[in-house]
């Protein structure tokens, strides 16, 4: 048999039927649902007189709109409340494998609770009306974001109509230097291939650097695949994957666990499998990353400077740099370490897991937030992450340093709730997108790792976390 | 879904690369539970000089005179001309809903982000990929000739100036083309294969029971 990539194996095992032009009907094992992209899908289902095909595939939570403080007051924004109420009503009517509603102890960001509850398992197809569904690929899954029409299609048929993407291997080898994290690897990859570099591809991350990462780190990297233009990112199953999943609530138990693990171990690319494209990166070449512009590819290292558009030859690119610098309020050639910040956001489906909070707390411990930083907020990814962090005393480290300890949710990654930047405010953020207005109209976002965000909060400007320690 | 066969429409230019879905429809307008009504807030942060977080009546807001879509010559445009990697970022289908609600029926660009591209087809909004140089020439012609229109023929897969002086052909996936030409609901098409899906599901349940 010909050698196959992990993506080939996942794809082949989910094709229900194929048309001659390559369009396939792909079976969906896990359907994650949240309040923003599902109401119109449930409504469409109802209007057509249809029912969900298999409600036991659905795991739902409210995360995008939910507040991160004063939970006793409920959701005060009436339009946000309606969206969350509509999700409640839809799940009540149809049912689900698991539902983590607003204020539930296990509620959280959909891409944090899926893996944490064991709802995400190797070998699955995982879809969600959210582009960061690529996160789940860290478990050897085929996981990707879909639009609301496709949410309705999956609800109604348990399948998606889709075509196979090309395969890309991102090979990262070597030991990550001190002070560098999975987030820095992700941003370095995007800096190298661009935000459209992975378009039309499914990425598999390989190499000793990736194998040495925890599941949290692998999730961070797969999460950012979409920022490189790839709908899906994935990492092969190994002992790290299996150890993480053992005893998770929705993971198989007993004899089924043993059978599952035996199968999961086959979820790797064959050694001689051929990829359409390979990109390589040496871990040793990676330094802590900071974005300077309004696209994740507009990134440099903490030792770098804001670029000079006059040195760019491509006119579309030059205009992009000029527009970004104007929006960001930055002068060409400014050293990254000279950029002062107003706010810090530690959270999001990219960087809100326990390891992320530990890394930030290690930097903050015994120090104090800079006076020019008005708000530094830490938003754990889920109820269980919050509980675990509090058990370790991380919340007290943050609050002692003047950082705010919040309730879980998507929060200021996309600012659909009250957590947002005011026009002109500058933020060191562990989230995934620095688009114009992403964290609030007129807000200026710089993407960094949790340790770098924490360090910026202490110094009041970007600072090389490797020197702070 | 509204069928798409041919269209002769006014062209409006949006001359910037990597236009993301947050720019197409900002998050504060995603709170609706409907598919319609997003048009007035399309490109909100670029289109208006005053910022709105609450969904004010846009008739009472201050339009940005420097934004192309606000120029009198582009009013009523049905074809949006854009640059590379249009629609990157979030999977929000509110982006094609907003573009369609505004009145666009087609977008022409050198490349699109995958999820956005896919979402367009579900909503009768035709995304067309032309080469960088073809798109460049269309930008020049749009600027040079007020009232510049293009005729799009999906059956023939062509984009042409109405006088026929330039004709570009484009690729489109045959299945998507078929659905779009006929305004077909693909859920209905998939459910014709319900028995196959059920059989696949039973087999899967036997082989990997832990998934169910």
XYZ file of C-alpha atoms in Angstrom, chain A residues 117-466:
350
model
C -13.557 17.079 28.735
C -12.295 14.330 26.432
C -14.881 15.300 23.810
C -12.020 15.630 21.334
C -10.410 12.259 20.591
C -7.760 11.121 18.112
C -9.009 9.958 14.733
C -12.108 12.125 14.857
C -13.375 14.691 12.444
C -14.156 17.738 14.567
C -16.006 20.752 13.198
C -17.324 23.966 14.708
C -18.614 27.260 13.399
C -15.350 28.844 14.410
C -12.098 29.124 12.503
C -9.962 28.163 15.518
C -11.365 24.636 15.435
C -7.957 23.780 13.980
C -6.852 23.668 17.649
C -8.213 20.133 18.050
C -5.870 18.815 15.370
C -3.275 18.634 18.158
C -4.908 15.298 19.051
C -4.396 13.663 15.657
C -7.845 14.797 14.515
C -9.045 16.346 11.307
C -10.489 19.535 12.778
C -11.547 22.658 10.948
C -13.838 25.659 11.106
C -17.018 25.920 9.056
C -19.604 28.602 8.288
C -23.163 28.662 9.590
C -24.655 27.064 6.437
C -22.261 24.171 6.978
C -23.222 24.026 10.665
C -26.783 23.508 9.451
C -25.593 20.924 6.927
C -23.788 18.969 9.653
C -26.771 19.211 11.999
C -29.068 17.878 9.276
C -26.850 15.226 7.680
C -23.863 14.529 10.006
C -21.712 15.177 6.956
C -19.976 17.937 5.053
C -19.580 18.336 1.318
C -15.948 19.138 0.791
C -12.847 18.515 -1.255
C -9.532 17.263 -0.045
C -6.904 19.931 0.607
C -3.235 19.673 -0.291
C -0.847 18.551 2.415
C 1.861 20.666 3.978
C 4.474 19.543 6.452
C 5.909 22.112 8.833
C 9.038 20.559 10.246
C 10.511 22.166 13.355
C 13.658 20.573 14.723
C 15.756 21.150 17.808
C 15.342 22.368 21.341
C 13.397 25.592 21.804
C 15.661 28.280 23.247
C 15.023 29.550 26.761
C 12.105 32.002 26.885
C 10.537 30.721 23.656
C 7.229 28.906 23.533
C 4.781 27.244 21.161
C 3.303 30.690 20.475
C 6.664 31.935 19.247
C 6.968 28.901 16.960
C 3.486 29.591 15.559
C 4.202 33.273 14.924
C 7.615 32.480 13.431
C 5.980 30.013 11.005
C 3.377 32.619 9.998
C 6.115 35.222 9.596
C 7.892 32.818 7.285
C 5.007 31.602 5.081
C 2.521 34.492 5.445
C -1.163 34.533 6.358
C -2.096 32.977 3.027
C 0.877 30.589 3.009
C -1.227 27.629 4.100
C -4.322 28.410 1.996
C -5.736 25.275 0.421
C -3.556 23.062 2.645
C -3.887 20.936 5.739
C -0.728 21.324 7.830
C 0.938 18.598 9.844
C 3.461 19.857 12.374
C 6.372 17.471 12.764
C 9.857 17.384 14.223
C 11.580 17.042 17.566
C 10.481 20.514 18.693
C 6.819 19.615 18.219
C 7.226 16.184 19.836
C 8.766 17.846 22.893
C 5.743 20.134 23.353
C 2.973 19.447 25.845
C -0.593 19.077 24.541
C -1.178 22.705 25.536
C 1.707 23.816 23.325
C 0.555 21.633 20.432
C -2.935 23.119 20.737
C -1.458 26.631 20.547
C 0.364 25.776 17.336
C -2.579 24.002 15.674
C -4.836 26.870 16.788
C -2.734 29.350 14.819
C -2.775 27.225 11.616
C -5.756 29.246 10.425
C -3.678 32.402 10.859
C -1.339 30.863 8.284
C -4.372 30.343 6.015
C -4.698 26.576 6.644
C -8.127 25.403 7.760
C -6.634 22.409 9.543
C -3.433 21.844 11.488
C -2.504 18.576 13.132
C 0.060 16.686 15.180
C 0.453 12.899 15.182
C -0.587 10.859 18.216
C 2.120 9.850 20.695
C 2.437 9.078 24.418
C 1.919 12.757 25.276
C -1.479 12.645 23.553
C -2.507 9.422 25.227
C -1.372 10.525 28.704
C -3.369 13.725 28.352
C -6.571 11.880 27.448
C -6.462 9.177 30.111
C -9.369 9.519 32.572
C -10.912 12.547 30.847
C -14.670 12.555 31.477
C -15.804 11.748 27.930
C -12.793 9.617 26.950
C -13.352 5.842 26.718
C -12.676 3.714 29.795
C -11.602 0.119 30.530
C -11.502 -2.295 27.615
C -12.715 0.385 25.176
C -9.810 2.607 26.233
C -7.309 -0.136 25.407
C -8.893 -0.730 22.002
C -8.995 2.991 21.319
C -5.349 3.502 22.294
C -4.239 0.646 20.031
C -5.996 2.337 17.132
C -4.801 5.822 18.043
C -1.171 4.713 17.860
C -1.655 4.197 14.109
C -2.493 7.893 13.645
C 0.857 9.088 12.366
C 2.148 9.807 8.898
C 3.955 6.846 7.359
C 7.723 7.483 7.307
C 7.898 7.727 3.512
C 4.624 9.617 3.045
C 4.856 12.441 0.526
C 3.659 15.952 1.265
C 2.748 18.510 -1.375
C 4.920 21.038 0.402
C 7.427 21.080 3.246
C 8.542 24.080 5.272
C 11.387 23.710 7.739
C 12.355 25.817 10.696
C 15.204 25.412 13.171
C 14.035 25.919 16.746
C 17.397 27.477 17.583
C 16.645 30.337 15.194
C 13.468 31.325 17.024
C 13.426 34.295 19.424
C 10.401 35.696 21.320
C 8.001 37.134 18.728
C 5.980 40.361 18.738
C 3.650 41.528 15.975
C 3.879 45.157 14.896
C 1.032 45.381 12.366
C -2.545 44.442 11.608
C -1.996 40.936 10.276
C -0.299 38.062 12.144
C 2.348 37.879 9.396
C 3.463 41.409 10.364
C 5.748 40.022 13.029
C 9.333 40.372 14.196
C 11.395 39.346 17.210
C 11.706 41.318 20.430
C 15.169 42.298 19.191
C 13.674 43.652 15.969
C 12.333 46.983 14.797
C 9.184 48.243 13.126
C 9.838 47.955 9.360
C 10.383 50.861 7.034
C 7.817 50.804 4.181
C 10.239 52.681 1.938
C 12.375 49.548 1.816
C 9.484 47.387 0.496
C 9.445 46.962 -3.284
C 6.028 45.281 -3.769
C 3.495 48.165 -3.995
C 0.544 46.261 -2.479
C 2.743 45.141 0.406
C 4.225 48.614 0.883
C 0.792 50.164 1.062
C -0.206 47.449 3.540
C 2.742 48.343 5.785
C 1.977 52.079 5.574
C -1.661 51.509 6.406
C -0.755 49.205 9.293
C 1.777 51.643 10.779
C -0.724 54.462 10.541
C -3.410 52.368 12.262
C -0.959 51.138 14.890
C 0.425 54.624 15.531
C 4.007 53.437 15.012
C 6.973 55.129 13.335
C 9.239 53.089 11.025
C 12.417 51.693 12.640
C 11.093 51.957 16.222
C 12.693 49.296 18.424
C 10.051 46.820 19.622
C 11.308 47.318 23.184
C 10.458 51.041 22.926
C 6.752 50.387 22.350
C 4.758 51.254 25.471
C 1.460 49.492 26.164
C -1.816 50.412 27.881
C -3.367 47.009 28.512
C -2.476 43.340 28.816
C -4.734 40.458 27.818
C -3.771 36.926 28.814
C -6.364 34.470 27.542
C -8.122 33.181 24.347
C -8.335 29.745 22.723
C -4.676 30.209 21.793
C -3.180 30.788 25.242
C -5.542 30.366 28.208
C -4.669 26.874 29.383
C -2.974 25.983 32.647
C 0.531 25.911 31.179
C -0.005 29.399 29.716
C -1.162 30.771 33.051
C 1.785 29.142 34.815
C 4.217 30.742 32.358
C 2.672 34.173 32.857
C 2.539 33.780 36.646
C 6.212 32.774 36.762
C 7.110 36.133 35.184
C 4.717 38.154 37.335
C 5.576 36.550 40.695
C 6.952 39.068 43.169
C 6.677 41.938 40.706
C 4.157 44.703 40.139
C 2.197 45.891 37.094
C 3.636 49.088 35.577
C 1.706 52.285 36.360
C 1.115 53.115 32.695
C -0.706 49.803 32.214
C -4.329 50.543 33.103
C -5.633 46.986 32.972
C -3.871 43.632 32.858
C -6.474 40.892 32.719
C -6.036 37.168 32.994
C -8.950 35.187 31.595
C -8.670 31.425 32.115
C -9.928 29.297 29.229
C -12.448 27.319 31.235
C -13.885 26.668 34.678
C -11.573 23.677 35.247
C -8.507 25.730 34.183
C -9.569 28.440 36.633
C -10.031 25.954 39.462
C -6.676 24.322 38.776
C -4.905 27.689 38.664
C -6.480 28.720 41.961
C -5.416 25.428 43.517
C -1.847 26.291 42.493
C -2.196 29.838 43.864
C -1.701 31.475 40.470
C -4.686 33.786 40.990
C -3.022 35.246 44.095
C 0.232 35.803 42.237
C -1.628 37.733 39.560
C -3.785 39.812 41.890
C -0.800 40.625 44.130
C 0.907 42.070 41.052
C -2.133 44.178 40.168
C -3.408 41.853 37.415
C -7.144 41.094 37.285
C -8.332 37.510 37.662
C -11.479 36.969 35.599
C -14.127 34.355 34.793
C -13.576 32.144 31.698
C -14.601 33.033 28.130
C -13.360 34.403 24.806
C -13.260 37.882 26.319
C -10.972 40.485 24.757
C -9.682 38.188 22.010
C -12.634 39.418 19.971
C -14.287 41.826 22.380
C -17.892 40.771 21.930
C -18.457 41.263 25.642
C -17.484 44.318 27.724
C -13.739 43.497 27.683
C -12.275 45.685 24.981
C -9.720 48.278 23.994
C -10.736 51.903 23.630
C -9.722 53.720 20.412
C -5.945 54.206 20.347
C -5.214 51.873 23.258
C -2.311 49.481 22.806
C -2.399 45.920 24.099
C 0.054 43.093 24.648
C -2.215 40.159 23.879
C -1.832 36.383 23.916
C -4.690 36.024 21.431
C -4.454 35.135 17.742
C -5.518 38.120 15.627
C -4.187 41.663 15.474
C -6.671 42.800 12.806
C -7.902 46.401 12.874
C -10.608 46.737 15.492
C -10.368 43.118 16.586
C -10.061 43.909 20.308
C -12.222 47.041 20.111
C -12.703 49.730 17.485
C -9.440 51.639 17.047
C -7.609 49.287 19.440
C -3.989 48.308 18.704
C -3.072 44.679 19.276
C 0.397 43.138 19.528
C 0.402 39.337 19.589
C 2.851 37.693 21.988
C 3.288 34.618 24.180
C 1.886 34.572 27.752
C 5.344 35.129 29.261
C 5.989 38.084 26.940
C 2.563 39.604 27.692
C 3.197 39.279 31.419
C 6.655 40.814 31.054
C 5.237 43.761 29.082
C 2.674 44.283 31.834
C 5.455 44.520 34.412
C 7.772 46.749 32.357
C 5.036 48.904 30.771
C 6.569 48.268 27.349
C 7.667 45.237 25.372
C 10.699 43.655 26.924
C 12.814 40.601 26.226
C 11.512 38.035 28.686
C 14.858 36.231 28.491
